[in-house]
mmCIF file of C-alpha atoms and ligand atoms in Angstrom:
data_model
loop_
_atom_site.group_PDB
_atom_site.id
_atom_site.type_symbol
_atom_site.label_atom_id
_atom_site.label_comp_id
_atom_site.label_asym_id
_atom_site.label_seq_id
_atom_site.Cartn_x
_atom_site.Cartn_y
_atom_site.Cartn_z
ATOM 1 C CA MET A 1 -54.609 181.289 25.784
ATOM 2 C CA GLU A 2 -57.135 184.102 25.637
ATOM 3 C CA ILE A 3 -59.835 183.891 28.237
ATOM 4 C CA GLU A 4 -63.271 184.228 26.704
ATOM 5 C CA LYS A 5 -66.341 185.885 28.108
ATOM 6 C CA PHE A 6 -67.415 184.055 31.158
ATOM 7 C CA GLU A 7 -70.181 181.793 31.792
ATOM 8 C CA LYS A 8 -71.770 181.636 35.179
ATOM 9 C CA ILE A 9 -70.124 179.807 38.067
ATOM 10 C CA GLU A 10 -72.613 178.815 40.720
ATOM 11 C CA LYS A 11 -71.641 177.630 44.191
ATOM 12 C CA VAL A 12 -73.911 174.928 45.615
ATOM 13 C CA ILE A 13 -73.931 173.643 49.180
ATOM 14 C CA GLN A 14 -77.132 171.592 49.187
ATOM 15 C CA ILE A 15 -78.106 168.590 47.037
ATOM 16 C CA GLN A 16 -81.472 170.176 46.201
ATOM 17 C CA ASP A 17 -79.714 173.123 44.514
ATOM 18 C CA LEU A 18 -78.187 170.991 41.758
ATOM 19 C CA GLU A 19 -81.177 171.448 39.388
ATOM 20 C CA SER A 20 -79.183 173.412 36.821
ATOM 21 C CA PHE A 21 -77.132 170.233 36.310
ATOM 22 C CA GLY A 22 -80.067 167.831 36.340
ATOM 23 C CA GLY A 23 -79.763 167.094 40.054
ATOM 24 C CA GLN A 24 -77.273 164.739 41.677
ATOM 25 C CA GLU A 25 -77.716 162.187 38.848
ATOM 26 C CA GLY A 26 -77.043 164.795 36.168
ATOM 27 C CA LEU A 27 -73.920 166.092 37.924
ATOM 28 C CA ALA A 28 -72.595 162.551 38.509
ATOM 29 C CA SER A 29 -73.077 161.532 34.878
ATOM 30 C CA PHE A 30 -71.478 164.801 33.658
ATOM 31 C CA LEU A 31 -68.432 164.120 35.857
ATOM 32 C CA ARG A 32 -68.239 160.462 34.873
ATOM 33 C CA GLU A 33 -68.236 161.411 31.193
ATOM 34 C CA HIS A 34 -65.906 164.419 31.276
ATOM 35 C CA LEU A 35 -63.355 163.147 33.811
ATOM 36 C CA LYS A 36 -62.381 160.488 31.244
ATOM 37 C CA PRO A 37 -59.824 158.934 31.058
ATOM 38 C CA TYR A 38 -59.346 159.765 34.778
ATOM 39 C CA GLU A 39 -62.917 158.991 35.785
ATOM 40 C CA ASP A 40 -63.984 157.296 39.003
ATOM 41 C CA SER A 41 -66.858 154.834 39.308
ATOM 42 C CA LEU A 42 -70.327 156.351 39.331
ATOM 43 C CA LYS A 43 -70.748 155.019 42.864
ATOM 44 C CA ASP A 44 -67.623 156.858 44.074
ATOM 45 C CA ILE A 45 -68.653 160.033 42.256
ATOM 46 C CA HIS A 46 -72.030 159.933 44.057
ATOM 47 C CA ARG A 47 -70.230 159.313 47.351
ATOM 48 C CA GLY A 48 -68.046 162.392 46.754
ATOM 49 C CA ILE A 49 -71.007 164.620 45.889
ATOM 50 C CA GLU A 50 -72.927 163.424 48.943
ATOM 51 C CA TYR A 51 -69.953 164.085 51.228
ATOM 52 C CA ALA A 52 -69.453 167.599 49.804
ATOM 53 C CA LEU A 53 -73.118 168.501 50.184
ATOM 54 C CA SER A 54 -73.718 166.720 53.487
ATOM 55 C CA ASP A 55 -75.078 168.698 56.425
ATOM 56 C CA ALA A 56 -73.384 166.390 58.976
ATOM 57 C CA ALA A 57 -71.172 168.232 61.472
ATOM 58 C CA ASP A 58 -67.919 166.458 60.516
ATOM 59 C CA ARG A 59 -68.213 166.687 56.727
ATOM 60 C CA GLY A 60 -69.169 169.082 53.984
ATOM 61 C CA GLY A 61 -67.805 171.203 51.198
ATOM 62 C CA PHE A 62 -69.338 172.579 48.026
ATOM 63 C CA VAL A 63 -69.870 172.051 44.343
ATOM 64 C CA LEU A 64 -69.125 174.662 41.672
ATOM 65 C CA LEU A 65 -71.182 174.500 38.492
ATOM 66 C CA ALA A 66 -70.158 176.311 35.297
ATOM 67 C CA HIS A 67 -73.137 176.668 33.008
ATOM 68 C CA GLU A 68 -74.674 179.015 30.494
ATOM 69 C CA ALA A 69 -78.239 179.095 29.192
ATOM 70 C CA GLY A 70 -78.996 175.637 30.556
ATOM 71 C CA GLU A 71 -75.838 174.169 29.018
ATOM 72 C CA LYS A 72 -73.503 172.279 31.368
ATOM 73 C CA GLN A 73 -69.903 173.402 30.877
ATOM 74 C CA GLY A 74 -67.871 172.274 33.860
ATOM 75 C CA ALA A 75 -68.012 171.289 37.523
ATOM 76 C CA LEU A 76 -65.809 171.024 40.592
ATOM 77 C CA VAL A 77 -66.372 169.114 43.845
ATOM 78 C CA MET A 78 -64.546 170.290 46.992
ATOM 79 C CA LEU A 79 -64.600 168.426 50.314
ATOM 80 C CA HIS A 80 -64.023 169.949 53.738
ATOM 81 C CA THR A 81 -62.638 167.242 56.022
ATOM 82 C CA PRO A 82 -61.871 167.286 59.741
ATOM 83 C CA MET A 83 -58.179 166.411 59.110
ATOM 84 C CA GLY A 84 -56.782 169.970 58.993
ATOM 85 C CA GLY A 85 -53.564 170.311 60.971
ATOM 86 C CA TYR A 86 -52.363 166.874 59.810
ATOM 87 C CA ILE A 87 -53.098 167.111 56.106
ATOM 88 C CA PRO A 88 -54.931 169.918 54.284
ATOM 89 C CA ALA A 89 -58.562 169.993 55.410
ATOM 90 C CA ASN A 90 -59.816 170.773 51.903
ATOM 91 C CA ILE A 91 -59.723 168.207 49.135
ATOM 92 C CA LEU A 92 -60.336 169.159 45.525
ATOM 93 C CA LEU A 93 -61.944 165.861 44.595
ATOM 94 C CA PHE A 94 -63.157 166.367 41.008
ATOM 95 C CA VAL A 95 -62.878 169.047 38.343
ATOM 96 C CA ALA A 96 -63.988 168.517 34.772
ATOM 97 C CA VAL A 97 -64.799 170.709 31.794
ATOM 98 C CA ARG A 98 -66.853 169.560 28.813
ATOM 99 C CA ARG A 99 -64.451 168.160 26.264
ATOM 100 C CA ASP A 100 -65.315 170.581 23.456
ATOM 101 C CA LEU A 101 -64.938 173.629 25.753
ATOM 102 C CA ARG A 102 -61.458 172.923 27.114
ATOM 103 C CA GLY A 103 -58.594 175.354 26.792
ATOM 104 C CA ARG A 104 -60.809 178.448 27.229
ATOM 105 C CA GLY A 105 -60.063 179.082 30.891
ATOM 106 C CA ILE A 106 -63.156 177.455 32.435
ATOM 107 C CA GLY A 107 -61.062 174.918 34.372
ATOM 108 C CA ARG A 108 -58.727 177.628 35.657
ATOM 109 C CA ARG A 109 -61.670 179.683 36.837
ATOM 110 C CA LEU A 110 -63.301 176.713 38.566
ATOM 111 C CA VAL A 111 -60.080 175.833 40.411
ATOM 112 C CA GLU A 112 -59.343 179.462 41.391
ATOM 113 C CA THR A 113 -62.906 179.934 42.653
ATOM 114 C CA GLY A 114 -62.688 176.628 44.507
ATOM 115 C CA VAL A 115 -59.488 177.620 46.316
ATOM 116 C CA LYS A 116 -60.880 181.084 47.167
ATOM 117 C CA ASN A 117 -63.911 179.486 48.765
ATOM 118 C CA CYS A 118 -61.812 177.377 51.162
ATOM 119 C CA SER A 119 -60.129 178.481 54.315
ATOM 120 C CA GLY A 120 -56.637 177.025 54.525
ATOM 121 C CA PRO A 121 -54.710 174.730 52.228
ATOM 122 C CA VAL A 122 -56.193 172.513 49.529
ATOM 123 C CA LYS A 123 -54.982 169.068 48.527
ATOM 124 C CA LEU A 124 -55.610 167.145 45.333
ATOM 125 C CA HIS A 125 -54.516 163.982 43.637
ATOM 126 C CA VAL A 126 -53.422 164.003 39.997
ATOM 127 C CA GLU A 127 -51.687 161.382 37.868
ATOM 128 C CA TYR A 128 -48.210 162.387 36.649
ATOM 129 C CA ASP A 129 -49.304 162.045 33.029
ATOM 130 C CA ASN A 130 -52.468 164.154 33.346
ATOM 131 C CA PRO A 131 -52.026 167.474 31.486
ATOM 132 C CA ALA A 132 -54.129 169.059 34.258
ATOM 133 C CA LYS A 133 -50.986 168.831 36.447
ATOM 134 C CA GLY A 134 -49.479 171.823 34.590
ATOM 135 C CA LEU A 135 -52.632 173.851 35.148
ATOM 136 C CA TYR A 136 -52.578 173.090 38.881
ATOM 137 C CA GLU A 137 -48.906 174.069 39.105
ATOM 138 C CA ARG A 138 -49.576 177.391 37.382
ATOM 139 C CA LEU A 139 -52.333 178.013 39.916
ATOM 140 C CA GLY A 140 -49.963 177.527 42.852
ATOM 141 C CA PHE A 141 -50.247 173.826 43.679
ATOM 142 C CA ALA A 142 -46.912 172.169 44.465
ATOM 143 C CA SER A 143 -45.894 168.593 45.076
ATOM 144 C CA LYS A 144 -43.988 168.792 48.318
ATOM 145 C CA TYR A 145 -44.456 165.284 49.713
ATOM 146 C CA ALA A 146 -44.129 161.863 48.141
ATOM 147 C CA GLU A 147 -47.445 160.067 48.293
ATOM 148 C CA MET A 148 -46.926 156.408 49.263
ATOM 149 C CA ARG A 149 -49.632 153.746 49.239
ATOM 150 C CA HIS A 150 -49.864 150.229 50.576
ATOM 151 C CA PRO A 151 -52.341 148.015 48.721
ATOM 152 C CA GLY A 152 -53.849 146.891 52.051
ATOM 153 C CA ALA A 153 -53.256 143.786 54.161
ATOM 154 C CA GLY A 154 -55.537 141.660 51.967
ATOM 155 C CA GLY A 155 -54.071 142.976 48.702
HETATM 156 C C1 COA B 1 -58.289 169.704 33.662
HETATM 157 C C2 COA B 1 -59.460 170.468 33.066
HETATM 158 C C3 COA B 1 -60.564 170.598 34.097
HETATM 159 C C4 COA B 1 -58.964 171.849 32.641
HETATM 160 O O1 COA B 1 -60.079 172.559 32.118
HETATM 161 P P1 COA B 1 -59.903 173.659 30.972
HETATM 162 O O2 COA B 1 -61.146 174.453 30.933
HETATM 163 O O3 COA B 1 -59.431 173.043 29.718
HETATM 164 O O4 COA B 1 -58.718 174.501 31.621
HETATM 165 P P2 COA B 1 -58.160 175.883 31.176
HETATM 166 O O5 COA B 1 -58.704 176.274 29.825
HETATM 167 O O6 COA B 1 -58.380 176.820 32.294
HETATM 168 O O7 COA B 1 -56.638 175.587 31.099
HETATM 169 C C5 COA B 1 -56.169 174.760 30.092
HETATM 170 C C6 COA B 1 -54.870 174.213 30.576
HETATM 171 O O8 COA B 1 -55.154 172.941 31.186
HETATM 172 C C7 COA B 1 -54.345 171.961 30.610
HETATM 173 N N1 COA B 1 -55.199 170.907 30.077
HETATM 174 C C8 COA B 1 -55.420 169.766 30.698
HETATM 175 N N2 COA B 1 -56.177 168.955 29.963
HETATM 176 C C9 COA B 1 -56.491 169.636 28.841
HETATM 177 C C10 COA B 1 -57.265 169.332 27.693
HETATM 178 N N3 COA B 1 -57.837 168.140 27.555
HETATM 179 N N4 COA B 1 -57.432 170.282 26.742
HETATM 180 C C11 COA B 1 -56.829 171.502 26.880
HETATM 181 N N5 COA B 1 -56.069 171.812 27.938
HETATM 182 C C12 COA B 1 -55.893 170.892 28.914
HETATM 183 C C13 COA B 1 -53.488 172.542 29.559
HETATM 184 O O9 COA B 1 -52.164 172.412 30.078
HETATM 185 C C14 COA B 1 -53.905 173.994 29.456
HETATM 186 O O10 COA B 1 -52.795 174.770 29.694
HETATM 187 P P3 COA B 1 -52.475 176.063 28.807
HETATM 188 O O11 COA B 1 -53.287 177.132 29.449
HETATM 189 O O12 COA B 1 -51.011 176.245 28.979
HETATM 190 O O13 COA B 1 -52.890 175.755 27.396
HETATM 191 C C15 COA B 1 -59.994 169.749 31.790
HETATM 192 O O14 COA B 1 -58.948 169.559 30.890
HETATM 193 C C16 COA B 1 -60.655 168.420 32.065
HETATM 194 O O15 COA B 1 -61.852 168.345 32.333
HETATM 195 N N6 COA B 1 -59.865 167.312 31.954
HETATM 196 C C17 COA B 1 -60.389 165.965 32.144
HETATM 197 C C18 COA B 1 -60.695 165.707 33.592
HETATM 198 C C19 COA B 1 -59.478 165.784 34.470
HETATM 199 O O16 COA B 1 -58.408 165.307 34.133
HETATM 200 N N7 COA B 1 -59.677 166.421 35.628
HETATM 201 C C20 COA B 1 -58.650 166.568 36.620
HETATM 202 C C21 COA B 1 -58.500 165.301 37.413
HETATM 203 S S1 COA B 1 -57.261 165.519 38.658
#
């Protein structure tokens, strides 16, 4: 697919710099809406944003905002965790592009910019049936390990 002229991608590392997306609330509601049908709860989305933009020593990351003339187009949330060496330290937590703007290369550009802004490997979680899986594979993500989950002792 032909890549169109590009909109701005802004890297944000502090909550107060999210104004172009209507602040933390605006970013969270954009993600909640455009992650569908793979959306997380609004509470978990806020938790992810706060982790990424935290100034605590053991957490952090960044948010990428794609926007043009005040119009929100897409966003990505990347976490930097202290678990490097065991699992990848960087977790691509959310990426979403406005539904009517998909297929124009905005998602690819967000993911590529996200990876470039990390040092070391990046991990993400994607359902097998999500068409985004193909995009990730084309960008160099591979599924090398089986992910196994236990529901928890109470579950
Ligand atoms: C995944 C997503 C961010 C990709 O954004 P995008 O701007 O459409 O991506 P690009 O234009 O760079 O690439 C499109 C590719 O993504 C894939 N894709 C995934 N979902 C798509 C959709 N709804 N519409 C079009 N393409 C989609 C296609 O395989 C397409 O591949 P192609 O280049 O061979 O046609 C976007 O589809 C989205 O927001 N999906 C819903 C949220 C989501 O699933 N996020 C990932 C959770 S792990």
